[in-house]
Amino acid sequence: MKKLKIVSTALLFAGLFVGCGPKWTEENKGDFNLVLNEGGATLGYSPESGVTLITDGGYAFKDLNKNGELDVYEDWRKSVDERAQDLASKMSVEQIAGLMLYSGHQSIPAGSGGFGAGTYNGKPFSDGEAKSSDLTDQQVKFLTDDNLRHVLITTVESPAVAAQWNNNMQALVEGLGLGIPGNTSTDPRHGTRAETEYNAGAGGDISMWPTTLGLAATFDPAVMQQFGEIASIEYRALGIATALSPQIDLSTEPRWSRFSGTMGEDPGLAADLARAYVDGFQTSSATKEIAGGWGFESVNAMVKHWPSGGPEEGGRDAHFGYGAYAVYPGKAFSDQLKPFTEGAFKLNGPTGQATAVMPYYTISYDIDQKYGENVGNAYNKYIITDLLRGEYGYDGVICTDWMITADTRSVHEFLGKCWGVEGLSIAERHYKVIEAGADQFGGNNEKGPVLEAYEMGVKEHGEEYMRNRFEQSAVRLLKNIFRPGLFENPYLVVEESEKIVGNPEYMQAGYDAQLKSVVMLKNKAGVLPLEKKLKVYIPQKFTPSGTNWFGMRSEEKWSDAANMSIVEKYFEIVDAPEKADVAICLISSPQGGTGYSLEDKQKGGNGYVPISLQYKPYTAKYAREESIAGGSPFEDFTNRSYKDKTTAAANAYDMEIVNKTKAQMGDKPVIVVVNVANPFIPAEFEKSADAILVHCGVQDQAIFDLVTGEAEPSGLLPFQLPANMKTVEEQFEDVPRDMDCYADESGNVYDFAYGLNWSGVINDIRVQTYK
């Protein structure tokens, strides 16, 4: 057994006189030791880190700063507030600067080139000399030299590799300075792979669920909370203690490219779902609880994006300068806040509120009536300090979105996103964010600019002011490391992680949620459910070429619209409509563009074009003559109107194949299944469809279980489907549920909270509550 350090001889004698023997045991778990305190905290530490144990009252504690004394922050019996304040007071400015960084995207293992690339001892991973779970040279540098402790991970090779990488990372930082653990985070990672068959016995890499918008289509906060509870357990088994989610922007602008990540356009539904999501992620119970609902199954929820990125003018996204402005023509700013103020900040569970908030890139146009600034939200003191911290009393972590302090050079390139402060230096941008009231910089690996900002503050306010300001942020950030127990035990047993992540129980829960998320819009003459073993024709799907945000290009291709090995378990597949009893067309909602065109710019236009929600070419004759907002140092104009310009959806073939298939099938039924990223105009194909199902990311198997009656559709639309593009142009970006909705040939209106089951239009407690 490891030799113990004693805090003082007085404690030793006190223990002897009252008969206090050791109240803990220790066992080796391979690359870390596990310490079990009787009735107290479970500790994990790496013998390689140089950390040893201290005893007090018979209990064991980690001597993280290696000073031979039990400091307040090392004492797990103390409150989180006491511990965070003690540790913050001990940290150097350089250490706090590192704590205020949030790394760029890290894949495990790192790629050899392109976005997120890394090296291992100066060589790419492809050389074969490194293990998948090794730290990259870049990770070692920012953890060691820059004192960074918040790491964003993306792809991982497997749960086992993720768990081992976590242990390697934690052992490194445990041996540095004050022994502050790493706090690993992720963007949402529970999406489905459509072609994968659900197998209750097999499990998978991680449980598969619908998108957030798909979960919203269940209209059931209990389903959302169940997702949070399961996802948080899987996250912790991967070493992840912070979720960069949920995305609770109110999706009142139907053309926005991030629509599918939201919880819909209704403030009441979104607030209830946001509350359930955060409660699910942050709450631990039973033996996993440490205190106040927090524990080893808790994951900090970083809700985004304050004060909502939903009302983007024309639907253009603020990852680019052409989408920098959020606008409020309907004066409905207060609606945009409700998922935060009435949901994520008012939890039912014991953790109280979401522990972190991420502002969006947008300039919330003319919202700041106090200082009169139109700058990105994280730079805006009114939006951060006066509104979020002041009016709503929020004292959790505020972390900028990624790359907002980096330079940019145009409105259309994927570079820095410093909207409204393009003329400031990188260090000046850091200082402005700190002065606005935020705590942390997303996507920044280097402490240098933070230290420069500190010196700017010292020059303006004095050393005492800036030291206090830095400690204020440090306390907030440290609380989110203390609460989930990372200071006690940040290590994972790799074999246990392999059993937890994607286990059959979790896979089943995710699959059940997929079934509940699908909305049936139309079922003419009760054509659904279909009998099994009918002859079915499924047209192939055309995927257009394209380039993603990161500049990665994909070529056009034809492919099967579904996994045919799954389909043949339900139907006999035929290769032509004339051979079929029924046709099933699996399509995607229109891919209507980004709202900006270099081609238009090169032809003498302003570069701004419509974003279309229809498949056919669309001319924006109902668009604004003058844009509400505009202005960039890279443009010599402010009017971003696209009136009378024409655009076309990249996947127009999806509509054509539905109408063509109906013509070929004649009186035989055609079933249309739409994978929805944004609302669409049903008029373009509705009359060619005998039944229509819409979903927001489910496995093929879920679709075929529904169309054959293995399950009954129960989803409801968490958004409106517009009658035409005229109503899309005339709706207000900030106002919920303000479009004219499409009515089909049966007279059903595709409005918010609409859906069918086998009996007809659903009118249950969910509809009555939210409609």
JSON list of C-alpha atoms in Angstrom, two decimals, residues 129-296:
[
{"chain": "A", "resi": 129, "resn": "GLU", "atom": "CA", "xyz": [4.58, 4.85, -35.01]},
{"chain": "A", "resi": 130, "resn": "ALA", "atom": "CA", "xyz": [1.89, 6.26, -32.70]},
{"chain": "A", "resi": 131, "resn": "LYS", "atom": "CA", "xyz": [-1.05, 4.68, -30.92]},
{"chain": "A", "resi": 132, "resn": "SER", "atom": "CA", "xyz": [-4.53, 6.04, -31.71]},
{"chain": "A", "resi": 133, "resn": "SER", "atom": "CA", "xyz": [-4.86, 7.13, -28.07]},
{"chain": "A", "resi": 134, "resn": "ASP", "atom": "CA", "xyz": [-1.58, 9.06, -27.94]},
{"chain": "A", "resi": 135, "resn": "LEU", "atom": "CA", "xyz": [-1.60, 12.84, -27.51]},
{"chain": "A", "resi": 136, "resn": "THR", "atom": "CA", "xyz": [-0.47, 14.85, -30.51]},
{"chain": "A", "resi": 137, "resn": "ASP", "atom": "CA", "xyz": [2.48, 17.21, -30.35]},
{"chain": "A", "resi": 138, "resn": "GLN", "atom": "CA", "xyz": [0.01, 20.08, -30.64]},
{"chain": "A", "resi": 139, "resn": "GLN", "atom": "CA", "xyz": [-2.09, 18.82, -27.75]},
{"chain": "A", "resi": 140, "resn": "VAL", "atom": "CA", "xyz": [0.95, 18.42, -25.50]},
{"chain": "A", "resi": 141, "resn": "LYS", "atom": "CA", "xyz": [1.99, 21.96, -26.35]},
{"chain": "A", "resi": 142, "resn": "PHE", "atom": "CA", "xyz": [-1.30, 23.67, -25.58]},
{"chain": "A", "resi": 143, "resn": "LEU", "atom": "CA", "xyz": [-1.81, 21.63, -22.42]},
{"chain": "A", "resi": 144, "resn": "THR", "atom": "CA", "xyz": [1.72, 22.22, -21.17]},
{"chain": "A", "resi": 145, "resn": "ASP", "atom": "CA", "xyz": [2.89, 25.57, -22.53]},
{"chain": "A", "resi": 146, "resn": "ASP", "atom": "CA", "xyz": [-0.44, 27.38, -22.82]},
{"chain": "A", "resi": 147, "resn": "ASN", "atom": "CA", "xyz": [-2.08, 25.90, -19.68]},
{"chain": "A", "resi": 148, "resn": "LEU", "atom": "CA", "xyz": [-5.19, 25.01, -21.71]},
{"chain": "A", "resi": 149, "resn": "ARG", "atom": "CA", "xyz": [-7.60, 22.69, -19.88]},
{"chain": "A", "resi": 150, "resn": "HIS", "atom": "CA", "xyz": [-10.73, 22.70, -22.06]},
{"chain": "A", "resi": 151, "resn": "VAL", "atom": "CA", "xyz": [-10.50, 20.42, -25.10]},
{"chain": "A", "resi": 152, "resn": "LEU", "atom": "CA", "xyz": [-13.08, 19.99, -27.87]},
{"chain": "A", "resi": 153, "resn": "ILE", "atom": "CA", "xyz": [-12.98, 16.53, -29.45]},
{"chain": "A", "resi": 154, "resn": "THR", "atom": "CA", "xyz": [-14.65, 15.48, -32.69]},
{"chain": "A", "resi": 155, "resn": "THR", "atom": "CA", "xyz": [-14.28, 12.01, -34.21]},
{"chain": "A", "resi": 156, "resn": "VAL", "atom": "CA", "xyz": [-12.87, 9.18, -32.12]},
{"chain": "A", "resi": 157, "resn": "GLU", "atom": "CA", "xyz": [-11.72, 5.84, -33.44]},
{"chain": "A", "resi": 158, "resn": "SER", "atom": "CA", "xyz": [-13.66, 3.92, -30.78]},
{"chain": "A", "resi": 159, "resn": "PRO", "atom": "CA", "xyz": [-14.91, 4.25, -27.21]},
{"chain": "A", "resi": 160, "resn": "ALA", "atom": "CA", "xyz": [-11.83, 2.38, -25.99]},
{"chain": "A", "resi": 161, "resn": "VAL", "atom": "CA", "xyz": [-9.48, 4.76, -27.78]},
{"chain": "A", "resi": 162, "resn": "ALA", "atom": "CA", "xyz": [-11.39, 7.79, -26.46]},
{"chain": "A", "resi": 163, "resn": "ALA", "atom": "CA", "xyz": [-11.20, 6.45, -22.88]},
{"chain": "A", "resi": 164, "resn": "GLN", "atom": "CA", "xyz": [-7.49, 5.72, -23.12]},
{"chain": "A", "resi": 165, "resn": "TRP", "atom": "CA", "xyz": [-6.78, 9.13, -24.69]},
{"chain": "A", "resi": 166, "resn": "ASN", "atom": "CA", "xyz": [-8.65, 10.71, -21.78]},
{"chain": "A", "resi": 167, "resn": "ASN", "atom": "CA", "xyz": [-6.47, 8.85, -19.28]},
{"chain": "A", "resi": 168, "resn": "ASN", "atom": "CA", "xyz": [-3.32, 9.91, -21.10]},
{"chain": "A", "resi": 169, "resn": "MET", "atom": "CA", "xyz": [-4.42, 13.53, -21.18]},
{"chain": "A", "resi": 170, "resn": "GLN", "atom": "CA", "xyz": [-5.48, 13.58, -17.53]},
{"chain": "A", "resi": 171, "resn": "ALA", "atom": "CA", "xyz": [-2.20, 11.98, -16.38]},
{"chain": "A", "resi": 172, "resn": "LEU", "atom": "CA", "xyz": [-0.27, 14.71, -18.20]},
{"chain": "A", "resi": 173, "resn": "VAL", "atom": "CA", "xyz": [-2.16, 17.68, -16.75]},
{"chain": "A", "resi": 174, "resn": "GLU", "atom": "CA", "xyz": [-2.39, 16.13, -13.27]},
{"chain": "A", "resi": 175, "resn": "GLY", "atom": "CA", "xyz": [1.39, 16.38, -13.06]},
{"chain": "A", "resi": 176, "resn": "LEU", "atom": "CA", "xyz": [1.48, 20.04, -14.10]},
{"chain": "A", "resi": 177, "resn": "GLY", "atom": "CA", "xyz": [1.28, 23.04, -11.77]},
{"chain": "A", "resi": 178, "resn": "LEU", "atom": "CA", "xyz": [-1.79, 22.89, -9.56]},
{"chain": "A", "resi": 179, "resn": "GLY", "atom": "CA", "xyz": [-3.02, 19.59, -11.03]},
{"chain": "A", "resi": 180, "resn": "ILE", "atom": "CA", "xyz": [-6.14, 21.01, -12.70]},
{"chain": "A", "resi": 181, "resn": "PRO", "atom": "CA", "xyz": [-7.92, 18.26, -14.69]},
{"chain": "A", "resi": 182, "resn": "GLY", "atom": "CA", "xyz": [-8.86, 18.55, -18.32]},
{"chain": "A", "resi": 183, "resn": "ASN", "atom": "CA", "xyz": [-12.51, 19.26, -19.17]},
{"chain": "A", "resi": 184, "resn": "THR", "atom": "CA", "xyz": [-13.28, 17.59, -22.51]},
{"chain": "A", "resi": 185, "resn": "SER", "atom": "CA", "xyz": [-16.28, 18.59, -24.58]},
{"chain": "A", "resi": 186, "resn": "THR", "atom": "CA", "xyz": [-18.09, 17.66, -27.76]},
{"chain": "A", "resi": 187, "resn": "ASP", "atom": "CA", "xyz": [-20.64, 18.92, -30.21]},
{"chain": "A", "resi": 188, "resn": "PRO", "atom": "CA", "xyz": [-23.66, 16.59, -30.57]},
{"chain": "A", "resi": 189, "resn": "ARG", "atom": "CA", "xyz": [-22.53, 13.09, -31.57]},
{"chain": "A", "resi": 190, "resn": "HIS", "atom": "CA", "xyz": [-25.65, 10.89, -31.34]},
{"chain": "A", "resi": 191, "resn": "GLY", "atom": "CA", "xyz": [-26.84, 11.14, -34.94]},
{"chain": "A", "resi": 192, "resn": "THR", "atom": "CA", "xyz": [-28.08, 8.17, -36.92]},
{"chain": "A", "resi": 193, "resn": "ARG", "atom": "CA", "xyz": [-26.47, 6.25, -39.74]},
{"chain": "A", "resi": 194, "resn": "ALA", "atom": "CA", "xyz": [-29.46, 5.60, -41.96]},
{"chain": "A", "resi": 195, "resn": "GLU", "atom": "CA", "xyz": [-28.07, 2.50, -43.64]},
{"chain": "A", "resi": 196, "resn": "THR", "atom": "CA", "xyz": [-27.19, 0.77, -40.35]},
{"chain": "A", "resi": 197, "resn": "GLU", "atom": "CA", "xyz": [-29.53, -1.95, -39.18]},
{"chain": "A", "resi": 198, "resn": "TYR", "atom": "CA", "xyz": [-30.77, -1.70, -35.63]},
{"chain": "A", "resi": 199, "resn": "ASN", "atom": "CA", "xyz": [-29.82, -4.82, -33.70]},
{"chain": "A", "resi": 200, "resn": "ALA", "atom": "CA", "xyz": [-30.83, -4.95, -30.05]},
{"chain": "A", "resi": 201, "resn": "GLY", "atom": "CA", "xyz": [-28.11, -7.45, -29.24]},
{"chain": "A", "resi": 202, "resn": "ALA", "atom": "CA", "xyz": [-25.20, -5.87, -31.04]},
{"chain": "A", "resi": 203, "resn": "GLY", "atom": "CA", "xyz": [-24.99, -2.35, -29.67]},
{"chain": "A", "resi": 204, "resn": "GLY", "atom": "CA", "xyz": [-22.82, 0.16, -31.46]},
{"chain": "A", "resi": 205, "resn": "ASP", "atom": "CA", "xyz": [-20.20, 2.87, -31.18]},
{"chain": "A", "resi": 206, "resn": "ILE", "atom": "CA", "xyz": [-22.78, 5.15, -29.54]},
{"chain": "A", "resi": 207, "resn": "SER", "atom": "CA", "xyz": [-26.57, 5.11, -29.30]},
{"chain": "A", "resi": 208, "resn": "MET", "atom": "CA", "xyz": [-28.34, 6.67, -32.29]},
{"chain": "A", "resi": 209, "resn": "TRP", "atom": "CA", "xyz": [-31.08, 9.26, -31.89]},
{"chain": "A", "resi": 210, "resn": "PRO", "atom": "CA", "xyz": [-32.92, 11.70, -34.15]},
{"chain": "A", "resi": 211, "resn": "THR", "atom": "CA", "xyz": [-31.55, 15.23, -34.52]},
{"chain": "A", "resi": 212, "resn": "THR", "atom": "CA", "xyz": [-32.61, 17.75, -31.89]},
{"chain": "A", "resi": 213, "resn": "LEU", "atom": "CA", "xyz": [-35.39, 18.86, -34.23]},
{"chain": "A", "resi": 214, "resn": "GLY", "atom": "CA", "xyz": [-36.47, 15.23, -34.55]},
{"chain": "A", "resi": 215, "resn": "LEU", "atom": "CA", "xyz": [-36.61, 14.88, -30.78]},
{"chain": "A", "resi": 216, "resn": "ALA", "atom": "CA", "xyz": [-38.69, 18.06, -30.74]},
{"chain": "A", "resi": 217, "resn": "ALA", "atom": "CA", "xyz": [-41.15, 16.36, -33.11]},
{"chain": "A", "resi": 218, "resn": "THR", "atom": "CA", "xyz": [-42.02, 13.92, -30.31]},
{"chain": "A", "resi": 219, "resn": "PHE", "atom": "CA", "xyz": [-43.45, 16.95, -28.39]},
{"chain": "A", "resi": 220, "resn": "ASP", "atom": "CA", "xyz": [-42.45, 14.99, -25.29]},
{"chain": "A", "resi": 221, "resn": "PRO", "atom": "CA", "xyz": [-40.03, 16.48, -22.73]},
{"chain": "A", "resi": 222, "resn": "ALA", "atom": "CA", "xyz": [-39.73, 13.04, -21.13]},
{"chain": "A", "resi": 223, "resn": "VAL", "atom": "CA", "xyz": [-38.17, 11.65, -24.32]},
{"chain": "A", "resi": 224, "resn": "MET", "atom": "CA", "xyz": [-35.80, 14.61, -24.47]},
{"chain": "A", "resi": 225, "resn": "GLN", "atom": "CA", "xyz": [-34.80, 14.10, -20.84]},
{"chain": "A", "resi": 226, "resn": "GLN", "atom": "CA", "xyz": [-34.25, 10.38, -21.40]},
{"chain": "A", "resi": 227, "resn": "PHE", "atom": "CA", "xyz": [-31.92, 11.28, -24.25]},
{"chain": "A", "resi": 228, "resn": "GLY", "atom": "CA", "xyz": [-29.99, 13.61, -21.96]},
{"chain": "A", "resi": 229, "resn": "GLU", "atom": "CA", "xyz": [-29.70, 11.00, -19.24]},
{"chain": "A", "resi": 230, "resn": "ILE", "atom": "CA", "xyz": [-28.37, 8.34, -21.61]},
{"chain": "A", "resi": 231, "resn": "ALA", "atom": "CA", "xyz": [-26.17, 10.64, -23.66]},
{"chain": "A", "resi": 232, "resn": "SER", "atom": "CA", "xyz": [-24.52, 12.03, -20.54]},
{"chain": "A", "resi": 233, "resn": "ILE", "atom": "CA", "xyz": [-23.60, 8.56, -19.31]},
{"chain": "A", "resi": 234, "resn": "GLU", "atom": "CA", "xyz": [-22.11, 7.74, -22.71]},
{"chain": "A", "resi": 235, "resn": "TYR", "atom": "CA", "xyz": [-20.28, 11.07, -22.78]},
{"chain": "A", "resi": 236, "resn": "ARG", "atom": "CA", "xyz": [-18.71, 10.47, -19.37]},
{"chain": "A", "resi": 237, "resn": "ALA", "atom": "CA", "xyz": [-17.62, 6.99, -20.52]},
{"chain": "A", "resi": 238, "resn": "LEU", "atom": "CA", "xyz": [-15.80, 8.75, -23.37]},
{"chain": "A", "resi": 239, "resn": "GLY", "atom": "CA", "xyz": [-14.20, 11.21, -20.94]},
{"chain": "A", "resi": 240, "resn": "ILE", "atom": "CA", "xyz": [-16.50, 14.09, -21.93]},
{"chain": "A", "resi": 241, "resn": "ALA", "atom": "CA", "xyz": [-17.76, 16.35, -19.13]},
{"chain": "A", "resi": 242, "resn": "THR", "atom": "CA", "xyz": [-19.15, 19.28, -21.14]},
{"chain": "A", "resi": 243, "resn": "ALA", "atom": "CA", "xyz": [-21.69, 19.21, -23.96]},
{"chain": "A", "resi": 244, "resn": "LEU", "atom": "CA", "xyz": [-21.59, 22.08, -26.44]},
{"chain": "A", "resi": 245, "resn": "SER", "atom": "CA", "xyz": [-25.34, 21.74, -26.59]},
{"chain": "A", "resi": 246, "resn": "PRO", "atom": "CA", "xyz": [-28.29, 21.99, -26.63]},
{"chain": "A", "resi": 247, "resn": "GLN", "atom": "CA", "xyz": [-28.85, 24.36, -29.52]},
{"chain": "A", "resi": 248, "resn": "ILE", "atom": "CA", "xyz": [-31.94, 26.23, -28.36]},
{"chain": "A", "resi": 249, "resn": "ASP", "atom": "CA", "xyz": [-32.05, 29.01, -30.92]},
{"chain": "A", "resi": 250, "resn": "LEU", "atom": "CA", "xyz": [-35.69, 29.59, -31.79]},
{"chain": "A", "resi": 251, "resn": "SER", "atom": "CA", "xyz": [-36.01, 28.58, -35.45]},
{"chain": "A", "resi": 252, "resn": "THR", "atom": "CA", "xyz": [-38.36, 31.37, -36.50]},
{"chain": "A", "resi": 253, "resn": "GLU", "atom": "CA", "xyz": [-36.44, 31.83, -39.79]},
{"chain": "A", "resi": 254, "resn": "PRO", "atom": "CA", "xyz": [-37.19, 28.71, -41.90]},
{"chain": "A", "resi": 255, "resn": "ARG", "atom": "CA", "xyz": [-34.32, 29.24, -44.38]},
{"chain": "A", "resi": 256, "resn": "TRP", "atom": "CA", "xyz": [-31.53, 29.17, -41.76]},
{"chain": "A", "resi": 257, "resn": "SER", "atom": "CA", "xyz": [-28.99, 26.40, -42.42]},
{"chain": "A", "resi": 258, "resn": "ARG", "atom": "CA", "xyz": [-28.87, 25.41, -38.72]},
{"chain": "A", "resi": 259, "resn": "PHE", "atom": "CA", "xyz": [-32.64, 24.93, -38.51]},
{"chain": "A", "resi": 260, "resn": "SER", "atom": "CA", "xyz": [-32.37, 21.16, -37.96]},
{"chain": "A", "resi": 261, "resn": "GLY", "atom": "CA", "xyz": [-30.26, 21.62, -34.83]},
{"chain": "A", "resi": 262, "resn": "THR", "atom": "CA", "xyz": [-32.99, 23.57, -33.04]},
{"chain": "A", "resi": 263, "resn": "MET", "atom": "CA", "xyz": [-36.01, 22.55, -30.97]},
{"chain": "A", "resi": 264, "resn": "GLY", "atom": "CA", "xyz": [-38.46, 24.15, -33.37]},
{"chain": "A", "resi": 265, "resn": "GLU", "atom": "CA", "xyz": [-40.04, 27.57, -33.65]},
{"chain": "A", "resi": 266, "resn": "ASP", "atom": "CA", "xyz": [-42.45, 27.65, -30.71]},
{"chain": "A", "resi": 267, "resn": "PRO", "atom": "CA", "xyz": [-41.13, 29.36, -27.54]},
{"chain": "A", "resi": 268, "resn": "GLY", "atom": "CA", "xyz": [-43.20, 27.26, -25.13]},
{"chain": "A", "resi": 269, "resn": "LEU", "atom": "CA", "xyz": [-42.25, 23.89, -26.63]},
{"chain": "A", "resi": 270, "resn": "ALA", "atom": "CA", "xyz": [-38.61, 24.87, -27.01]},
{"chain": "A", "resi": 271, "resn": "ALA", "atom": "CA", "xyz": [-38.41, 26.06, -23.40]},
{"chain": "A", "resi": 272, "resn": "ASP", "atom": "CA", "xyz": [-39.87, 22.81, -22.04]},
{"chain": "A", "resi": 273, "resn": "LEU", "atom": "CA", "xyz": [-37.58, 20.71, -24.21]},
{"chain": "A", "resi": 274, "resn": "ALA", "atom": "CA", "xyz": [-34.51, 22.78, -23.31]},
{"chain": "A", "resi": 275, "resn": "ARG", "atom": "CA", "xyz": [-35.24, 22.33, -19.62]},
{"chain": "A", "resi": 276, "resn": "ALA", "atom": "CA", "xyz": [-35.62, 18.58, -20.05]},
{"chain": "A", "resi": 277, "resn": "TYR", "atom": "CA", "xyz": [-32.42, 18.27, -22.08]},
{"chain": "A", "resi": 278, "resn": "VAL", "atom": "CA", "xyz": [-30.30, 20.13, -19.53]},
{"chain": "A", "resi": 279, "resn": "ASP", "atom": "CA", "xyz": [-31.86, 18.31, -16.58]},
{"chain": "A", "resi": 280, "resn": "GLY", "atom": "CA", "xyz": [-31.04, 15.02, -18.30]},
{"chain": "A", "resi": 281, "resn": "PHE", "atom": "CA", "xyz": [-27.43, 15.94, -18.99]},
{"chain": "A", "resi": 282, "resn": "GLN", "atom": "CA", "xyz": [-26.52, 17.61, -15.72]},
{"chain": "A", "resi": 283, "resn": "THR", "atom": "CA", "xyz": [-28.23, 15.42, -13.11]},
{"chain": "A", "resi": 284, "resn": "SER", "atom": "CA", "xyz": [-26.61, 12.42, -11.43]},
{"chain": "A", "resi": 285, "resn": "SER", "atom": "CA", "xyz": [-28.41, 10.25, -8.92]},
{"chain": "A", "resi": 286, "resn": "ALA", "atom": "CA", "xyz": [-27.96, 7.39, -6.47]},
{"chain": "A", "resi": 287, "resn": "THR", "atom": "CA", "xyz": [-24.34, 6.24, -6.08]},
{"chain": "A", "resi": 288, "resn": "LYS", "atom": "CA", "xyz": [-23.18, 8.44, -8.96]},
{"chain": "A", "resi": 289, "resn": "GLU", "atom": "CA", "xyz": [-24.23, 11.65, -7.21]},
{"chain": "A", "resi": 290, "resn": "ILE", "atom": "CA", "xyz": [-21.63, 13.72, -5.37]},
{"chain": "A", "resi": 291, "resn": "ALA", "atom": "CA", "xyz": [-23.67, 16.71, -4.19]},
{"chain": "A", "resi": 292, "resn": "GLY", "atom": "CA", "xyz": [-26.57, 18.87, -5.35]},
{"chain": "A", "resi": 293, "resn": "GLY", "atom": "CA", "xyz": [-27.48, 16.54, -8.20]},
{"chain": "A", "resi": 294, "resn": "TRP", "atom": "CA", "xyz": [-23.95, 16.69, -9.61]},
{"chain": "A", "resi": 295, "resn": "GLY", "atom": "CA", "xyz": [-21.77, 13.64, -9.95]},
{"chain": "A", "resi": 296, "resn": "PHE", "atom": "CA", "xyz": [-20.00, 11.15, -12.16]}
]
